[in-house]
Each structure stands twice: as C-alpha cells, then as structure tokens.
CSV table of C-alpha atoms in Angstrom, one decimal:
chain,number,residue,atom,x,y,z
A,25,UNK,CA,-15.2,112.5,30.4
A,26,UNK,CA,-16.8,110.3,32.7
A,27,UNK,CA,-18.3,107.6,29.9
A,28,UNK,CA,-14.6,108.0,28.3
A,29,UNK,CA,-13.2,107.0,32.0
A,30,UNK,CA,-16.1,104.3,32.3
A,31,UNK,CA,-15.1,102.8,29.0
A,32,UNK,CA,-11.4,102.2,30.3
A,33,UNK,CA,-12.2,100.7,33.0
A,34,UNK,CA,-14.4,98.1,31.4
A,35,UNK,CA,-11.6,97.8,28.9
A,36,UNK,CA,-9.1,96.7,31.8
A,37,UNK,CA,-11.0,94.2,33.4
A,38,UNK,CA,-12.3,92.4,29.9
A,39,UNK,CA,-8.2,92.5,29.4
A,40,UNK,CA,-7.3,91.5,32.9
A,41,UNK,CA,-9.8,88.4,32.0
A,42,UNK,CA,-8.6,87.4,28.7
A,43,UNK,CA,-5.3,87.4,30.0
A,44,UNK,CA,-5.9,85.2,33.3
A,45,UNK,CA,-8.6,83.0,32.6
A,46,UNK,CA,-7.7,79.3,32.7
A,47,UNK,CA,-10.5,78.3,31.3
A,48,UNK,CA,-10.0,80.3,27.7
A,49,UNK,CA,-6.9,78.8,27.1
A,50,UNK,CA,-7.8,75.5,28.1
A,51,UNK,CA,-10.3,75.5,25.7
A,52,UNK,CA,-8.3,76.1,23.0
A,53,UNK,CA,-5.8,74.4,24.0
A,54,UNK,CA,-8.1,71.0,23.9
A,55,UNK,CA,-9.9,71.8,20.6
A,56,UNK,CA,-6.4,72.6,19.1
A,57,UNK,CA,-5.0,69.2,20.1
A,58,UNK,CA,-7.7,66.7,20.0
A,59,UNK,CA,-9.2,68.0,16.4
A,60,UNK,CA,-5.5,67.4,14.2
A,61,UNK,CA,-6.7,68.1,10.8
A,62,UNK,CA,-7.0,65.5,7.8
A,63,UNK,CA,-8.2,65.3,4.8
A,64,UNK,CA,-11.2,62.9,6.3
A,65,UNK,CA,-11.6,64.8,9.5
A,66,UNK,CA,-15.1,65.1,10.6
A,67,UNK,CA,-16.5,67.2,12.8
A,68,UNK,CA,-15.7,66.6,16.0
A,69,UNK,CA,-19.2,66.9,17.7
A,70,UNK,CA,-22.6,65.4,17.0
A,71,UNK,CA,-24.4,67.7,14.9
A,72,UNK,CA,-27.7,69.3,15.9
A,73,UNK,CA,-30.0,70.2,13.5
A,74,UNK,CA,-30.7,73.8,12.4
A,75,UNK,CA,-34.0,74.2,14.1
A,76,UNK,CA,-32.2,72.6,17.3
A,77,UNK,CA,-29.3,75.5,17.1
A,78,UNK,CA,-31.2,78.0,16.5
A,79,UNK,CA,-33.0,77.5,20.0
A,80,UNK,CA,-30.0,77.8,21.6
A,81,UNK,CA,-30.0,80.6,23.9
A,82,UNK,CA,-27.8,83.8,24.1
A,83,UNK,CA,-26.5,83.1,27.5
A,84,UNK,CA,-25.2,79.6,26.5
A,85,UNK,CA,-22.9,81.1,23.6
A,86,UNK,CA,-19.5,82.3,24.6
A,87,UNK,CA,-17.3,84.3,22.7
A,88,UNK,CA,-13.6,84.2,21.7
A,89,UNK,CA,-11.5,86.8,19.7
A,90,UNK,CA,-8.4,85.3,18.2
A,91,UNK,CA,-5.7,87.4,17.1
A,92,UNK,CA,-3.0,86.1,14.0
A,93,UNK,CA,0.6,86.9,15.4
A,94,UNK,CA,1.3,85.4,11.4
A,95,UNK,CA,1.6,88.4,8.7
A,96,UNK,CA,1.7,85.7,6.1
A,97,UNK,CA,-1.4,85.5,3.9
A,98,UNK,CA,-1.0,81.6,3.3
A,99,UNK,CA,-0.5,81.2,7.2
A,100,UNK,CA,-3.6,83.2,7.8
A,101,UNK,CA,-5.6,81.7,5.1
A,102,UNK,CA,-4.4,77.8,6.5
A,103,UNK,CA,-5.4,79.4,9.6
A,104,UNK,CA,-9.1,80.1,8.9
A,105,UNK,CA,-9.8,76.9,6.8
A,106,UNK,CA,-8.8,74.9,9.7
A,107,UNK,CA,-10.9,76.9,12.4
A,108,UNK,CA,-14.1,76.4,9.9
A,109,UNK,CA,-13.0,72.2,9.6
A,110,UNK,CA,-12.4,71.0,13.1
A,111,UNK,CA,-13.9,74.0,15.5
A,112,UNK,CA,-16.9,73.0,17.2
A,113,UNK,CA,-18.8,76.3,17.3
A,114,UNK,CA,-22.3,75.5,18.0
A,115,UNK,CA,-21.6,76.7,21.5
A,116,UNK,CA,-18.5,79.4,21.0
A,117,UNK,CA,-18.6,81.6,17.9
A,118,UNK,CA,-15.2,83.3,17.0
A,119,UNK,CA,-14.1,86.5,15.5
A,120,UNK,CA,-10.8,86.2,14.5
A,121,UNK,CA,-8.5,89.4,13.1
A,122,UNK,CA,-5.5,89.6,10.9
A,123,UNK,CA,-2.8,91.4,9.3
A,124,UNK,CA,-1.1,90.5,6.2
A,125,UNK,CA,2.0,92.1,4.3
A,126,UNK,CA,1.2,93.3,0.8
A,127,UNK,CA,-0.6,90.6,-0.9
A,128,UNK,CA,-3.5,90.4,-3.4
A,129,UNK,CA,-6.0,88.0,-2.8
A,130,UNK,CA,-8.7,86.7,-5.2
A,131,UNK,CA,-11.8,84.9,-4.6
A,132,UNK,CA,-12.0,81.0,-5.4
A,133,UNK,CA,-13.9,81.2,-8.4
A,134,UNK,CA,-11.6,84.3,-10.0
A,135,UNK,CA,-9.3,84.5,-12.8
A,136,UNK,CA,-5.7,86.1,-11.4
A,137,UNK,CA,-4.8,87.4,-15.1
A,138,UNK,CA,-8.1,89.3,-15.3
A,139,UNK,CA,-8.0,90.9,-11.7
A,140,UNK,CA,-4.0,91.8,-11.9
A,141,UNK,CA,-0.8,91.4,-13.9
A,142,UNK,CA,0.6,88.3,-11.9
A,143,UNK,CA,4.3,88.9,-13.3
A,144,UNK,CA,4.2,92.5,-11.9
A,145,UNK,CA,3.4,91.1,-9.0
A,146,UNK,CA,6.2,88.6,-8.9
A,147,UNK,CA,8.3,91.6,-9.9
A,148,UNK,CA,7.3,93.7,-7.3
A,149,UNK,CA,7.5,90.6,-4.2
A,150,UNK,CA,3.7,90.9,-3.5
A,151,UNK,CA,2.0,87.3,-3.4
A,152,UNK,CA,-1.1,86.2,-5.0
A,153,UNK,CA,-3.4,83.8,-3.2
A,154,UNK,CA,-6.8,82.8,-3.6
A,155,UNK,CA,-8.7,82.1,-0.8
A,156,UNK,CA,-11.8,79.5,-0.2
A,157,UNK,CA,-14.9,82.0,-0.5
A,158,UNK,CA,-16.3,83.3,-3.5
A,159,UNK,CA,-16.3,86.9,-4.1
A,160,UNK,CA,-13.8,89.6,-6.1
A,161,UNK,CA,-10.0,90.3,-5.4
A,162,UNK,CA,-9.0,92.4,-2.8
A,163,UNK,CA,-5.0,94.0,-1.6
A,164,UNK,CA,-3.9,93.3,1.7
A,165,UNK,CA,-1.1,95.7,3.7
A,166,UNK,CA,-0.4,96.4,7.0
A,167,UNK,CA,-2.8,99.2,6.3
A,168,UNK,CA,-5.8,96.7,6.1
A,169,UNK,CA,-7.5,94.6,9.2
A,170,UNK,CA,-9.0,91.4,8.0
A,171,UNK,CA,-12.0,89.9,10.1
A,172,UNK,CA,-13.4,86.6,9.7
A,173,UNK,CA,-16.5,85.7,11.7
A,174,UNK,CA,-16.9,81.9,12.4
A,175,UNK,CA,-20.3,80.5,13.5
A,176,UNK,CA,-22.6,77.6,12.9
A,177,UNK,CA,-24.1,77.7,9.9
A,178,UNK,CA,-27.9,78.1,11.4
A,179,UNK,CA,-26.5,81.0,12.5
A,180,UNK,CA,-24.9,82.2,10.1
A,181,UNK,CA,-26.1,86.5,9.8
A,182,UNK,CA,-23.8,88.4,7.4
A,183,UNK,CA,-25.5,91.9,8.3
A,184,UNK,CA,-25.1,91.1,11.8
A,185,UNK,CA,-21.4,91.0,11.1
A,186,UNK,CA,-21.3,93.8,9.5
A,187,UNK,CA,-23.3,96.0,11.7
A,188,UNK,CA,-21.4,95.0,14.6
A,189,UNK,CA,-18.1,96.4,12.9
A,190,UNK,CA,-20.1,99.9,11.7
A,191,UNK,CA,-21.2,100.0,15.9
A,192,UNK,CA,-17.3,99.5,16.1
A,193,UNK,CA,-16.4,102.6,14.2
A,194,UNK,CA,-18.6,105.0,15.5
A,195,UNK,CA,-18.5,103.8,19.5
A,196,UNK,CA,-14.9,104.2,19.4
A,197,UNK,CA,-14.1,107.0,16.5
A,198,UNK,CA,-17.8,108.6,16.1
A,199,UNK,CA,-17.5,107.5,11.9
A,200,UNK,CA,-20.9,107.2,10.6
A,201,UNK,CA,-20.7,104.2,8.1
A,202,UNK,CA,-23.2,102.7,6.4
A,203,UNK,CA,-23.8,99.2,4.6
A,204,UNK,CA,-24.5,99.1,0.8
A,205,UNK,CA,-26.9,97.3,-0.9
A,206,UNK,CA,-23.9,95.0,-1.6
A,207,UNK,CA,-23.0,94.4,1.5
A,208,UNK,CA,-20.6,96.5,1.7
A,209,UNK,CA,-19.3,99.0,4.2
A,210,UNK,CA,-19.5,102.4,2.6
A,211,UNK,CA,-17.9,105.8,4.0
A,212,UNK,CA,-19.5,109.2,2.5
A,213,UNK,CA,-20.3,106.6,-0.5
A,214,UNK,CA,-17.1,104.9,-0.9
A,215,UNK,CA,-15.7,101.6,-0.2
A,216,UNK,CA,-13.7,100.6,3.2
A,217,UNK,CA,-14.7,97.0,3.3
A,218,UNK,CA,-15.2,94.3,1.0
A,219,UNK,CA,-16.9,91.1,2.1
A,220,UNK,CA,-17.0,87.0,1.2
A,221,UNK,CA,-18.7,84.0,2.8
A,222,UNK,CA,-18.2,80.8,3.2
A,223,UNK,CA,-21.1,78.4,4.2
A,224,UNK,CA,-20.8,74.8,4.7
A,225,UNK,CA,-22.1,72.4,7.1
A,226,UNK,CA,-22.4,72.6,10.0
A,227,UNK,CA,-20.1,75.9,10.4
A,228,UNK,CA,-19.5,78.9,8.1
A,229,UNK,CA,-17.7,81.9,7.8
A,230,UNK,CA,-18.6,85.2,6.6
A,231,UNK,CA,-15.1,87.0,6.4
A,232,UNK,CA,-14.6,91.2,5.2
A,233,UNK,CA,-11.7,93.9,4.7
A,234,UNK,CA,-11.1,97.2,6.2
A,235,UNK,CA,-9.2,99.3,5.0
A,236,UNK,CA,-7.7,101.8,7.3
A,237,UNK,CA,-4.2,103.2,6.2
A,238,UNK,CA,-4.2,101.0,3.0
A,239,UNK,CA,-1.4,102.7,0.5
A,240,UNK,CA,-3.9,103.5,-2.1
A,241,UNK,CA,-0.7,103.5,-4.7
A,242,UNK,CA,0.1,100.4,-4.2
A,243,UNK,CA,-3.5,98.9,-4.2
A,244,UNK,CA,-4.3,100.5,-7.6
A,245,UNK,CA,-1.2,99.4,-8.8
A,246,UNK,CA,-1.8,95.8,-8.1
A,247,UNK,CA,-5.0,95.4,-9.3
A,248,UNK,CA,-4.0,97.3,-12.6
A,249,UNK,CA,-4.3,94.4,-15.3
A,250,UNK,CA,-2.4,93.5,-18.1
A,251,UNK,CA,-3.8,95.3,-21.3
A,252,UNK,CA,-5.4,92.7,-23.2
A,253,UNK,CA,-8.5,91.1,-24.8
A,254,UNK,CA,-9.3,87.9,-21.9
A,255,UNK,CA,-12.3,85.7,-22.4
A,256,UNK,CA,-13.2,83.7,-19.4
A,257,UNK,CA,-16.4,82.7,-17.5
A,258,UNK,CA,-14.7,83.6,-14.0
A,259,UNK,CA,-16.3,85.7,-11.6
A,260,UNK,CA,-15.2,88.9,-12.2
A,261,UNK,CA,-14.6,91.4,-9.3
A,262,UNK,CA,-16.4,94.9,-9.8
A,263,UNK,CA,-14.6,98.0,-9.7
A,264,UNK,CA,-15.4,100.6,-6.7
A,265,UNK,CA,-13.8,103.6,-5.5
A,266,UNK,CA,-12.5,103.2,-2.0
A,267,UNK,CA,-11.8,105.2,1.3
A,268,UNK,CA,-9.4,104.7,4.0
A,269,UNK,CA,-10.8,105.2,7.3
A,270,UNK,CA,-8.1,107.9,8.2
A,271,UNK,CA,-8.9,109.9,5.3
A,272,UNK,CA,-12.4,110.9,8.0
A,273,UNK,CA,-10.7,110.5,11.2
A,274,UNK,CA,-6.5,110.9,11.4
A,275,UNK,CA,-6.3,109.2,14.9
A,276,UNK,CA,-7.2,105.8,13.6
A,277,UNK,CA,-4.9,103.5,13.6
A,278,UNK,CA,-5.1,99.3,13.6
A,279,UNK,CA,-4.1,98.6,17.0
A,280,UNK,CA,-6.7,100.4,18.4
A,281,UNK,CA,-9.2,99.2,15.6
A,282,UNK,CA,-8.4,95.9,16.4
A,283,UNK,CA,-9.3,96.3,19.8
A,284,UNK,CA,-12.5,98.2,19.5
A,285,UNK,CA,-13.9,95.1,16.9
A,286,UNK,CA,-12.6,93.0,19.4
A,287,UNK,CA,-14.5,94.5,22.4
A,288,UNK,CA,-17.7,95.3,20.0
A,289,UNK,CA,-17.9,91.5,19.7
A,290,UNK,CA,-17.2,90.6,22.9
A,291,UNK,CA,-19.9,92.6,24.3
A,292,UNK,CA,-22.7,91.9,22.0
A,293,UNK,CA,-25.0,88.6,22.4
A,294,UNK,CA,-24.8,86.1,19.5
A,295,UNK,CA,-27.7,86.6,18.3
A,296,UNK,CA,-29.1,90.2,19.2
A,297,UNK,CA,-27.8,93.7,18.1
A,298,UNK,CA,-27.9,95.1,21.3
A,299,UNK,CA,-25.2,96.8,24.6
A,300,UNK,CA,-24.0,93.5,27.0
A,301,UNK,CA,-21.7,95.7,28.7
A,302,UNK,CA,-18.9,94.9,31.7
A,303,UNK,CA,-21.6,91.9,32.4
A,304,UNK,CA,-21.8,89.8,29.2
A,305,UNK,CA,-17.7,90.9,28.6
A,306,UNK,CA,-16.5,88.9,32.0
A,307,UNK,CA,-18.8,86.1,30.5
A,308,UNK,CA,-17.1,85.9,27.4
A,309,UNK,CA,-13.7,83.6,26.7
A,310,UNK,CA,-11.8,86.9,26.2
A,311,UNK,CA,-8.6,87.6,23.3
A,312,UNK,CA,-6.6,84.8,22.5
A,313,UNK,CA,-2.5,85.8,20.1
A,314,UNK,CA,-2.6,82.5,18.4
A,315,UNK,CA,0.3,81.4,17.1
A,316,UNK,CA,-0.7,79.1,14.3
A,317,UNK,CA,1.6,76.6,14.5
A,318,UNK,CA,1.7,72.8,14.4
A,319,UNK,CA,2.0,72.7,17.8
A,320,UNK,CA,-1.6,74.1,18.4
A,321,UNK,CA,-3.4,73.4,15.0
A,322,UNK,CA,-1.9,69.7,13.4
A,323,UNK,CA,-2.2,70.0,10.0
A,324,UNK,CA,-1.8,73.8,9.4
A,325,UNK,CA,1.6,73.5,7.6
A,326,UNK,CA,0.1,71.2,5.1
A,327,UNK,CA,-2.9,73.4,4.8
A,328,UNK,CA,-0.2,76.2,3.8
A,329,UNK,CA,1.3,74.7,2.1
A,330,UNK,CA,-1.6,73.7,-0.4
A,331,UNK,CA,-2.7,77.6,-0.4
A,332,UNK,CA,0.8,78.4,-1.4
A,333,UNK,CA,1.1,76.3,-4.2
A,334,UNK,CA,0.9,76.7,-7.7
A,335,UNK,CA,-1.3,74.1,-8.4
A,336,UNK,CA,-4.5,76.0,-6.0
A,337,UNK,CA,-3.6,79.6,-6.9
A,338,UNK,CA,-3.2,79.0,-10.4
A,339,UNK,CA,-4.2,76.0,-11.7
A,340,UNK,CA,-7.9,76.5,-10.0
A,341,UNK,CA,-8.4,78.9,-12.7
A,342,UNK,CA,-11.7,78.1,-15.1
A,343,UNK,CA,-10.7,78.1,-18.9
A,344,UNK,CA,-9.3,81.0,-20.7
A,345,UNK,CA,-8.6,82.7,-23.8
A,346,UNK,CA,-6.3,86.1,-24.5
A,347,UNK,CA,-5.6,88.4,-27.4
A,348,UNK,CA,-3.8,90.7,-28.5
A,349,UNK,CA,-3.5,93.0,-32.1
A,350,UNK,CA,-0.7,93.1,-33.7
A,351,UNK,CA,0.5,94.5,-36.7
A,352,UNK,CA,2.0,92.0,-39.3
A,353,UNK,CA,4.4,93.8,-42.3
A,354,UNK,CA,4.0,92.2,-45.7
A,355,UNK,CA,5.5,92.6,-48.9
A,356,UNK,CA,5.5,96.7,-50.3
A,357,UNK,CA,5.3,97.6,-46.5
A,358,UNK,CA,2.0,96.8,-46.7
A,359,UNK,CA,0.8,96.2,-43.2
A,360,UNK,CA,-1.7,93.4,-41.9
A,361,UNK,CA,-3.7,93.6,-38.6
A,362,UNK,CA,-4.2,90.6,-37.3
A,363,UNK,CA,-4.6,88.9,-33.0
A,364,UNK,CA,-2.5,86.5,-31.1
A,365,UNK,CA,-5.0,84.5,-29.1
A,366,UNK,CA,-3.3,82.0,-26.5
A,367,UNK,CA,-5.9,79.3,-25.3
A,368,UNK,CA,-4.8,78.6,-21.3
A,369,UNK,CA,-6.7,75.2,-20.0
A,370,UNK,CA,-5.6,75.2,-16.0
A,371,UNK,CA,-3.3,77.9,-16.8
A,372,UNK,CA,-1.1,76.1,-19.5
A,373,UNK,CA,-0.9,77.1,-22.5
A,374,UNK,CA,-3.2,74.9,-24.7
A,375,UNK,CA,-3.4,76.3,-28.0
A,376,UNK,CA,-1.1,79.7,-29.9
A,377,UNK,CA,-3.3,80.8,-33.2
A,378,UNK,CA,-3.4,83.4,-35.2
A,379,UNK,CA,-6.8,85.7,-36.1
A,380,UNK,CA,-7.2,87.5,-39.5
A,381,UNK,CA,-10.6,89.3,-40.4
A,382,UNK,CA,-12.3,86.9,-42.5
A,383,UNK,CA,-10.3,83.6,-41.6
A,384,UNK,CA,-10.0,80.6,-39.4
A,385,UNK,CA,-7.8,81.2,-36.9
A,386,UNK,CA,-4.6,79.8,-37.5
A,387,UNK,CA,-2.5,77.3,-35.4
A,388,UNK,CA,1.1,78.3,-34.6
A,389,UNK,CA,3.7,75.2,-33.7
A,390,UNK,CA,5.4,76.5,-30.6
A,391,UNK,CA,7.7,74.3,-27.7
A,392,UNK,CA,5.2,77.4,-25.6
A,393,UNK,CA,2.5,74.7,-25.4
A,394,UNK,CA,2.1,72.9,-22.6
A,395,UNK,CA,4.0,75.8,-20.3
A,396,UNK,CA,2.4,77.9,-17.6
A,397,UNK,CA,0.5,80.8,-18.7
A,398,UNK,CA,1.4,84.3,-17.2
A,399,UNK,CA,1.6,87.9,-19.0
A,400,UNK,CA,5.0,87.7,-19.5
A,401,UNK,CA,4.9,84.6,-21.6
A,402,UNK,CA,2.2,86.0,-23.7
A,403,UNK,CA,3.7,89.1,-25.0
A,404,UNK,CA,6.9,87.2,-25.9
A,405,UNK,CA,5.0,84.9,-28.0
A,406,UNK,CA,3.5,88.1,-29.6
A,407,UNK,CA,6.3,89.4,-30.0
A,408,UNK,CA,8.0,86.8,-31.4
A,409,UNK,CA,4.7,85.9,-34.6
A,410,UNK,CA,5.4,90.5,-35.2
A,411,UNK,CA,8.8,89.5,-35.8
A,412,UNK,CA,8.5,86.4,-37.8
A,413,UNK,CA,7.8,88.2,-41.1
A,414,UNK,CA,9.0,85.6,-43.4
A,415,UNK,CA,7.8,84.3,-46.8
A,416,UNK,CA,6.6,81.0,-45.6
A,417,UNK,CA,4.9,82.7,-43.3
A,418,UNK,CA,2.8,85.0,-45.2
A,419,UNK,CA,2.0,82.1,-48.1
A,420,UNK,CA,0.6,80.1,-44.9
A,421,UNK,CA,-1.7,83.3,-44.3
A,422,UNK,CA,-2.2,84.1,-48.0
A,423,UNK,CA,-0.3,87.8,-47.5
C-alpha cells in the first residue's frame, strides 16, 4: 500500500508540473510558430554531427509527452510528419500518443488491394491511409494507443522504445511482455504491438501499436482481402495472431495506459534504461493536449490534406497485376476455363486481357482503361468478359 500511495503522489506533482510550467508551453509555443512548415523547410538548427550528439549528456535532454486531442488518422499522421520536419530535437526528445477511429493503415511501401478490400472499406466508412514508414498494415480503433517516439537520429534506439513501453505494462498492470525477434511486443506469444521507423536526417521516428481493447471483429474483417490472384513487388505485411492487453488483465483501459507510457518516459533518462523517479520527472517539460491546428503547427492542413488524398494513398502504389478464373461457355455447353488479368500502373487500369492455357493473353477493348483500380471495378469487368459469350468472341479465342 505504501509504494501504491508513493506512486500517487509522484503522479500529482509530475501533473501539477505539466500543467503549470511556463516554460513547457513556451517552448512549444516558439517551435510551433517560428518553424511554419514548407516544402523547402530546413531544419531549423545547426546540425551537429553524430559523434557530437551522441556526447550529449542525459541531464541536458528534456522530455515532452504530447497528447493528439485529433481522432482523425490524416490529422495524426500530418501531425507526426511535421514534428519529424521542423522539431529541433537534439536537446528534447518527444513521445507523442494517439487515438484514431477505425482506420486501416498501411506502410509506404504496401499495396492497399493486397492488405484489404479497399471497397469494403469504403462500404463500411473506415479510411485507408498509408503512412510515411515502411513496415505492414495495421487497424486502428479507439481500442488501440498509437506511440510515436521522435529523437535525433544518432539517437535513434528502437529497443529502447520498446522496452520502455514493456516497463510500462508491468510497473503499472504487472503484464509480463516480451519483445520478439521482430521487434515486436509479444503477450503469452502473441501480438499486441506492431512497430515502423522512420529515419532521416538529422531526426527520426520509430513509431508502434498497442492494442488494448481492439474489436478483434472488426480488425479481421478489415484486413480480410479480396479473393484473388495479385502480383506485385510491394512489401507485404506478415500475418500474426494477436492479443489485446485486456484479454490478461480486465482493468486496462487507455486512459490509464496512456498515462502510465507517458510517466514511464518521463522518468527514464534518454539514453539509459534505468528508475529517474520524482527527481528526473520535475526536470522533464511535462504532458502537453496538442491541438494540431494551423494556429500551432503552419502547414499541417496542407500536410493533411496530401495524406488524405487519392493521389498518396493510392496512387503511391508500386505496379500491379490481378486475376481471376472464370468459366467461359462455348458452343454444346462446352465450358472453357480461362483468367481475367487487369494490369493497374499507379492504380489505373492499364491493361484488361484475357488468359487461356496455352495462349497469349488476350487484349480486351474496354472504356475501363485509364479508370481507378479498386475490387469492385475488377469483378465487374469479370463479370461482364463471363457474360459476353458471343460468336465473335469465341472465333477471337478460337472456342
């Protein structure tokens, strides 16, 4: 009882500081304003060298936690990409933590028709979005708390990360987890975190998932793709089956997640793995609710605004092929197997042929050409060529 009372008190005063001190929201307030975003920004300080950051003490880092009050994936994503452009973090690393509503969100390298079924989605009102690290795709819900570490990129330290988020769980709920070879955080050898990077100069980003209270219905269901034949040289996310966090401990919940993360990082030095406590906490710049906005971070809308668009979710995506069987009927109800395949170059539709055993493939004349590619489209084309059974047809295909 008397560590649990111990570990309230130093709870109020770190809150009490992050609150009240002037010189946190100063601080942000002057890097938000005088480093607007552009497509030409640079960095607004001089940039040491690796060897020279990595001599930087401990005791001259400070630590932030900012917290989204967005629940829009774009927002959060615009968010992010702006903190890793214009923050000056040699000095002041940052952990900041977000909620989304149900979204699926793939890594910049990925193919969204071969990690989901991007008109279900649409159907169902959950957004696709691909973010800037590499990596598989991943569903976000209210059930999930993102983290995203920023830090130079000398220090960048992706098992530091995720160590301090496993000392998180079991401080706070006494859950035992464990990172994978992977670098993954694994529960009783299943998934509850994901994790991407992003590494630039002079700062990176090393950002992760866990899931909590994730509806596991949904998630499966959104990452269910289409049923077809897809050739692509994306990265391809692997498969792995998953845990939420209150499937080992019902009294977890987000809020209090959040917090615990938040207070983990806070009290742990930059570079070390060990206990700060109430001392290196009243050092630290404390919790920040950022509202991003405009007003705080110029240049976020338009950063938005290109995540949302059609053009980076969609057309990002690396060359393509599908197919599908279908089954042609000729004359004496004889029936001919044969494959669509649609060719998708930036996710338009290139090229519709058709594949027999034996035969080139066989280009079909379609106004389809030159429109956006999604799963929909495709198995109206097919569709359409199992319907066309018609006698210039067949002579074309020598039925």
């Amino acid at each position: 009882m008397a560590a649990l009372v111990v570990k309230r008190s130093v709870r109020s005063l770190c809150r009490m500081y992050a609150l009240s001190s002037p010189s946190a929201t100063s601080h942000l307030s002057q890097q938000a304003q005088t480093c607007g975003y552009s497509s030409s920004t640079k960095h607004p300080s001089k940039q040491l060298s690796t060897a020279d950051i990595k001599k930087i003490p401990d005791a001259e880092v400070r630590k932030s936690v900012f917290i989204s009050q967005s629940n829009d994936v774009f927002t959060n994503l615009a968010l992010e990409d702006w903190i890793y452009r214009n923050f000056d973090l040699t000095n002041h690393h940052i952990l900041m933590l977000w909620i989304n509503k149900p979204s699926v969100v793939i890594g910049r390298h990925q193919n969204p028709f071969s990690e989901t079924n991007v008109s279900a989605l649409e159907r169902n009102g959950i957004e696709l979005a691909r973010r800037n690290s590499g990596g598989g795709a991943v569903y976000h819900d209210p059930g999930n708390l993102n983290c995203t570490f920023f830090m130079p990129r000398a220090r960048y330290d992706r098992k530091y990360n995720l160590t301090l988020l496993t000392r998180a769980l079991y401080r706070e709920y006494g859950i035992n987890a464990e990172l994978s070879t992977r670098d993954d955080i694994v529960l009783l050898g299943k998934k509850i975190s994901g994790t991407a990077a992003k590494l630039g100069q002079p700062n990176a980003y090393h950002h992760c998932t866990l899931l909590v209270n994730s509806n596991k219905l949904h998630l499966g269901a959104s990452l269910a793709k289409d049923n077809v034949e897809i050739t692509s040289k994306a990265t391809a996310s692997i498969p792995s089956p998953i845990k939420n966090l209150v499937d080992v401990n019902r009294t977890v919940n987000i809020q209090q997640l959040l917090s615990a993360i938040g207070y983990e990082f806070l009290r742990t030095p930059a570079t070390q793995l060990t206990d700060g406590g109430r001392e290196l906490l009243m050092k630290q710049r404390g919790f920040q609710l950022i509202n991003p906005t405009d007003k705080w971070f110029p240049g976020i809308t338009e950063l938005r605004e290109n995540f949302a668009s059609w053009e980076w979710r969609f057309g990002k995506t690396p060359n393509f092929s599908v197919q599908k069987t279908i089954q042609l009927k000729s004359a004496g109800e004889h029936q001919h197997e044969m494959k669509v395949k649609v060719d998708v170059e930036k996710a338009l539709i290139k090229e519709i042929s058709l594949v027999l055993p034996n035969h080139e493939p066989i280009p079909v004349v379609s106004d389809m050409v030159g429109r956006m590619y999604n799963e929909d489209c495709f198995h109206g084309i097919a569709e359409a060529l199992r319907g066309a059974n018609t006698e210039n047809m067949q002579q074309a295909m020598g039925l």
